[in-house]
Coordinates of C-alpha atoms in Angstrom, one line a residue:
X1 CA 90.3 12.2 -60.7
X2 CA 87.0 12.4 -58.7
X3 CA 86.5 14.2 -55.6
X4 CA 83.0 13.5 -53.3
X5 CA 81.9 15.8 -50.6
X6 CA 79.6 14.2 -47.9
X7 CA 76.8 16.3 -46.3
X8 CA 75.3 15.1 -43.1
X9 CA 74.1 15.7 -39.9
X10 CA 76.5 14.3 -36.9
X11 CA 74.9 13.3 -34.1
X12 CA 76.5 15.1 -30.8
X13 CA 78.2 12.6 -28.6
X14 CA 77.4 9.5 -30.8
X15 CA 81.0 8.5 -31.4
X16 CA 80.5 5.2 -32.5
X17 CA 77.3 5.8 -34.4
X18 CA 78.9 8.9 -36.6
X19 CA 82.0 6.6 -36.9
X20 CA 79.8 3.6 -38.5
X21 CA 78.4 6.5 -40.3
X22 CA 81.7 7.5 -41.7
X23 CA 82.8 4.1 -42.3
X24 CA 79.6 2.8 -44.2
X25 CA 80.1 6.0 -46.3
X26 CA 83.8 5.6 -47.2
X27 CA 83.0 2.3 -48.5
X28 CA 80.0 2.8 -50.1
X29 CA 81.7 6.7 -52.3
X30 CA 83.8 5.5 -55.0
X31 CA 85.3 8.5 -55.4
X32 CA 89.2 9.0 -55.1
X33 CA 88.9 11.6 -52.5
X34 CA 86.2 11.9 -50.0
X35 CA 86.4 15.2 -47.5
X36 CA 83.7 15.3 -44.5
X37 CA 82.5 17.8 -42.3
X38 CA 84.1 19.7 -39.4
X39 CA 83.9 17.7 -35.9
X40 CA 82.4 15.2 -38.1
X41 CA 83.0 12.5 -35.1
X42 CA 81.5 14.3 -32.7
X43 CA 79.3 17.0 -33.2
X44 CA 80.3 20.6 -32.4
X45 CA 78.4 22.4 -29.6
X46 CA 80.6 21.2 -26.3
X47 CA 79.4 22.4 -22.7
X48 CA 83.2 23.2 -21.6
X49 CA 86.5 22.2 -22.5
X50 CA 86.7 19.1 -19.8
X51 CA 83.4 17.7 -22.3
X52 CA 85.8 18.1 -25.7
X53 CA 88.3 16.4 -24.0
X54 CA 86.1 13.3 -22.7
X55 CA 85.2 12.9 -26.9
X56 CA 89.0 14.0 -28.0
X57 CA 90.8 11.3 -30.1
X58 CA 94.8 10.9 -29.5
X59 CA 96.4 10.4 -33.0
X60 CA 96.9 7.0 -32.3
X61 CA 93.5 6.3 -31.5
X62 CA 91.9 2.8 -32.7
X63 CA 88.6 4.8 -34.7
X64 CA 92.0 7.0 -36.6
X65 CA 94.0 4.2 -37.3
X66 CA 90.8 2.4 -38.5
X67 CA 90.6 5.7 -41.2
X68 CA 94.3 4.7 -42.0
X69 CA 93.8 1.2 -43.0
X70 CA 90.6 2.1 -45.2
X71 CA 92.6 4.6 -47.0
X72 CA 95.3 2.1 -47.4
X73 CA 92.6 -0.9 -48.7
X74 CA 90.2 1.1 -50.7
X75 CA 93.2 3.6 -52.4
X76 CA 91.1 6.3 -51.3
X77 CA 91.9 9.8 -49.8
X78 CA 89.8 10.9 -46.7
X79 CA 89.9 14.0 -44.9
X80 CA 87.8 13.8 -41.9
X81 CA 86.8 16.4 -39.3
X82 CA 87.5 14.9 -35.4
X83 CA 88.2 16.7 -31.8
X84 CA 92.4 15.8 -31.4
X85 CA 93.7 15.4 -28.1
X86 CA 98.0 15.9 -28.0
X87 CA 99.2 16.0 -24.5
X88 CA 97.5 18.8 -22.5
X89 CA 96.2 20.4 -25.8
X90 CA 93.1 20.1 -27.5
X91 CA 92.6 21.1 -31.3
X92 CA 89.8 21.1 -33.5
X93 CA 91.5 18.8 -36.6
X94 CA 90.7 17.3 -39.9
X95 CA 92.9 14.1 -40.6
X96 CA 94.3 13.5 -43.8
X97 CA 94.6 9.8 -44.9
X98 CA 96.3 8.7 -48.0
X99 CA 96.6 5.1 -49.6
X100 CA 100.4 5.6 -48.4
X101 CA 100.4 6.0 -45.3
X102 CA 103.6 8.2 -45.1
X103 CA 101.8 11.1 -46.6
X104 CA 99.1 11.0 -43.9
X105 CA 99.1 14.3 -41.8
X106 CA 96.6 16.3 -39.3
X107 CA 95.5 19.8 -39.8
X108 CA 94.7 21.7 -36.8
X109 CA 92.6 24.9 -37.1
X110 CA 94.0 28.2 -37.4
X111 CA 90.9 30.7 -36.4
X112 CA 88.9 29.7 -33.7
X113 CA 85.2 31.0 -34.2
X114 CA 82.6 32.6 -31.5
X115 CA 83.0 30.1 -28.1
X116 CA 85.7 27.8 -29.8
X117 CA 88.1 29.7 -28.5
X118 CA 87.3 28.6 -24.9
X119 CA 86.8 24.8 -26.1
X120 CA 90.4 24.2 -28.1
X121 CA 93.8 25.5 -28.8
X122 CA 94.8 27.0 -31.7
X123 CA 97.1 25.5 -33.9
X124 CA 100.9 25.2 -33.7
X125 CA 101.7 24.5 -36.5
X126 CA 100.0 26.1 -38.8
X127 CA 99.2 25.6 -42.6
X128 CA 100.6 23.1 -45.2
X129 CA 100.6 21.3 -48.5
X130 CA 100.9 17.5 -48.9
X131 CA 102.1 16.7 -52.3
X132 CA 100.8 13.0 -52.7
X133 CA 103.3 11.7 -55.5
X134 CA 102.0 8.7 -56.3
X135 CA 98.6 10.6 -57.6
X136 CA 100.5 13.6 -58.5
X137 CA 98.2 16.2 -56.5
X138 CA 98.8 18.5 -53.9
X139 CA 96.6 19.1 -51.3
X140 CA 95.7 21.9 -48.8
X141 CA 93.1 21.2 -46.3
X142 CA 91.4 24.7 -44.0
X143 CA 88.8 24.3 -41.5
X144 CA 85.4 26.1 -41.6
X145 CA 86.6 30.0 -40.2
X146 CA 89.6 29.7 -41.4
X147 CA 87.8 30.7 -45.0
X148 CA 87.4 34.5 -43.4
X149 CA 91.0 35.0 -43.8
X150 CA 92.0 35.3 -47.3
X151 CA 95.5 35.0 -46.3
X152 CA 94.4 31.2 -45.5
X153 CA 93.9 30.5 -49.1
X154 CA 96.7 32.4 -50.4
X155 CA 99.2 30.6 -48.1
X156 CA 98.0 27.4 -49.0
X157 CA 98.0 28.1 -52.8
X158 CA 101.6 29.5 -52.4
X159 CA 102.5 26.3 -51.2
X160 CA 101.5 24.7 -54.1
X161 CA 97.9 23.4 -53.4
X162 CA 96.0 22.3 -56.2
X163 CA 92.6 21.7 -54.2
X164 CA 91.8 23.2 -50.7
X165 CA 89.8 20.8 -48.6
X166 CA 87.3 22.8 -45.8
X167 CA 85.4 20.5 -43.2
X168 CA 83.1 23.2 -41.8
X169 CA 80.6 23.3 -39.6
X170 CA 78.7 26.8 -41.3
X171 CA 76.1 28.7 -39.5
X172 CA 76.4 31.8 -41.7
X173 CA 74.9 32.9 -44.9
X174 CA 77.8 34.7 -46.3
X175 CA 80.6 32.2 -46.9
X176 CA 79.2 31.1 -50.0
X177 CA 80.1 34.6 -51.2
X178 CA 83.7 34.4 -50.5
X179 CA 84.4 30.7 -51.2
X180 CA 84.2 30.9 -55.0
X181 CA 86.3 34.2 -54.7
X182 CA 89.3 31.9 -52.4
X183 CA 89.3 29.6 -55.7
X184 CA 89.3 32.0 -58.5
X185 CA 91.8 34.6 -56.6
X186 CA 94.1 31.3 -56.0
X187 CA 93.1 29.4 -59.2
X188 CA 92.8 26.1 -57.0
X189 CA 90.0 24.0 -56.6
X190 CA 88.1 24.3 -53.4
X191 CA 85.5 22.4 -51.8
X192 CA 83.7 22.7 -48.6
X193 CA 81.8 19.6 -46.8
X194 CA 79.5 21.5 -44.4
X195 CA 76.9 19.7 -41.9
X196 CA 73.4 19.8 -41.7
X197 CA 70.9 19.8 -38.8
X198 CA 70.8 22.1 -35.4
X199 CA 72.3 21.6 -32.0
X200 CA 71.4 24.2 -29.1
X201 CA 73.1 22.6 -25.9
X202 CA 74.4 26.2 -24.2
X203 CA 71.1 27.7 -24.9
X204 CA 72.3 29.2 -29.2
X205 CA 70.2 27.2 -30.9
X206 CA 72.6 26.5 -33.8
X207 CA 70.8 26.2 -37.3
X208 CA 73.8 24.4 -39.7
X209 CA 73.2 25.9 -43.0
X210 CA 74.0 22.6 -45.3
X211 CA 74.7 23.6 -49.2
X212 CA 77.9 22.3 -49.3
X213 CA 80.0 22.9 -52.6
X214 CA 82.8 21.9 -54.7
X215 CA 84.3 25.2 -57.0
X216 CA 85.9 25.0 -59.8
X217 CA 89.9 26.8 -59.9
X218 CA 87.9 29.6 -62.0
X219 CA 85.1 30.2 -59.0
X220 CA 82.6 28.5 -60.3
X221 CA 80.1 26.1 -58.7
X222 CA 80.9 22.8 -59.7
X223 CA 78.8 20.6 -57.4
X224 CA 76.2 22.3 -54.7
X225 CA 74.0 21.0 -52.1
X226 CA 70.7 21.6 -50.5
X227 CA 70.6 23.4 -47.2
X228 CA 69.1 20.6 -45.5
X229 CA 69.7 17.3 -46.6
X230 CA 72.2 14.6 -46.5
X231 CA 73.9 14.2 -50.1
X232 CA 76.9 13.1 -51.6
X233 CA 78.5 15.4 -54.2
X234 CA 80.6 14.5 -56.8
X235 CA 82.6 15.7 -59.7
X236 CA 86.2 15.4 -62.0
X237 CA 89.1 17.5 -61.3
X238 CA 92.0 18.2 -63.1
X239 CA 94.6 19.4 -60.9
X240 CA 97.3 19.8 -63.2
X241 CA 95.3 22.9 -64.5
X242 CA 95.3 24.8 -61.3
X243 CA 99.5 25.2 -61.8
X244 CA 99.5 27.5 -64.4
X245 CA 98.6 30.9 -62.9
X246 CA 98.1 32.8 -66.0
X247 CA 95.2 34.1 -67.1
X248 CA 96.2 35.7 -70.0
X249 CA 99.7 36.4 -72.2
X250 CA 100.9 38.9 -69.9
X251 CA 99.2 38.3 -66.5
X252 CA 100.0 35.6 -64.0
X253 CA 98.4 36.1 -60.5
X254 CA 101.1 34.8 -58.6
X255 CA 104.7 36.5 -60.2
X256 CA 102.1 40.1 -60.6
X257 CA 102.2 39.9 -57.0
X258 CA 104.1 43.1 -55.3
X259 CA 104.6 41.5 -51.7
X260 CA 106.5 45.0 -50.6
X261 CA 103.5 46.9 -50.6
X262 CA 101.2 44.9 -48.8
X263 CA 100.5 45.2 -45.3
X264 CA 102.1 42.8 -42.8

């Protein structure tokens, strides 16, 4: 099964243009699975709350269901980054579409980061696993922050995920450190689609640091990008391989676990 990773820079409040953007690329990847970045819709630096909202998409929004069909007509599964607006709430979300539609699902982040917090609400419903049948792989998607907390990973690979999908938005030079760590400490496949390009529209001049990356279930680098350019990564995975937790005749990272004397 292949897996493609698209690094780019979204332009901030050029809906329709990152949209065509998206499109174009879905079409044009002939990967099975293609993950975006974070936001990838919109952007990511918002004056105020009131400003998400204006660009927030309902889940029945025409540019989602538009995601849907493609899925549907190219058998492809997308995991793209979008501002989500449900009722009075707003989330930061990564949509999950699947050739079936019944197995489609939204993720909403978990840990806000920096001035997020006063921009969107944090999740309510926290993580989960889709196991697509029909491809027989199970998939975990976290957003960007959400790496800092190894108990991200760890719930998502106790559920069963084979890969862990990450739209991000990166503006750090330490999560590359950690990432390969989330894979090989999980034995899942992980891969990140971060943006490239700067935005400074509340006076942080935000530099995103590109060098998106697909890692192996053993923490290795797989696929890697450059820091600034738009590129499409692209490699086989074998999810099957991630469900054995053993590493050697006597060891299995999962049933060696001693839950009792962890903290809470």
């Amino acid at each position: 099964m292949q897996i493609s990773v698209k690094q780019f820079n979204p332009l901030f409040g050029e809906t329709e243009k990152n949209f065509l953007f998206i499109i174009d690329s879905i079409r044009k990847i002939p990967s099975q699975i293609i993950l975006f970045p974070e936001l990838a819709l919109t952007g990511y630096d918002f004056h105020d709350r009131s400003e998400a909202e204006k660009f927030a998409l309902s889940p029945d929004s025409s540019m989602l269901k538009e995601f849907e069909y493609l899925a549907r007509v190219e058998n492809k599964i997308l995991c793209i980054g979008f501002a989500e607006k449900s009722g009075d709430k707003i989330y930061n979300s990564a949509g999950l579409f699947f050739p079936e539609s019944k197995y489609n699902n939204i993720y909403r982040k978990t840990h806000l980061f920096y001035k997020e917090r006063l921009i969107f609400d944090e999740t309510d419903r926290g993580f989960f696993v889709v196991d697509y049948e029909p491809w027989d792989i199970k998939i975990g998607t976290m957003i960007c922050y959400d790496w800092r907390f190894p108990e991200s990973s760890r719930t998502l690979a106790l559920m069963g995920a084979d890969i862990i999908l990450c739209p991000s938005n990166l503006v750090t030079d330490v999560w590359h450190i950690a990432m390969p760590a989330r894979a090989l400490e999980n034995k899942v496949y992980l891969a990140v689609a971060n943006r490239i390009g700067k935005e400074n529209r509340n006076g942080v001049n935000l530099v995103f640091k590109g060098k998106s990356a697909i890692y192996g279930y053993n923490g290795e680098v797989l696929e890697q990008a450059k820091k600034d350019t738009e590129e499409v990564l692209t490699t086989e995975i074998e999810p099957e391989k991630t469900r054995n937790k053993s590493f050697n005749e006597i060891n299995n990272i999962f049933s060696d676990r001693r839950a009792k004397w962890y903290f809470k």
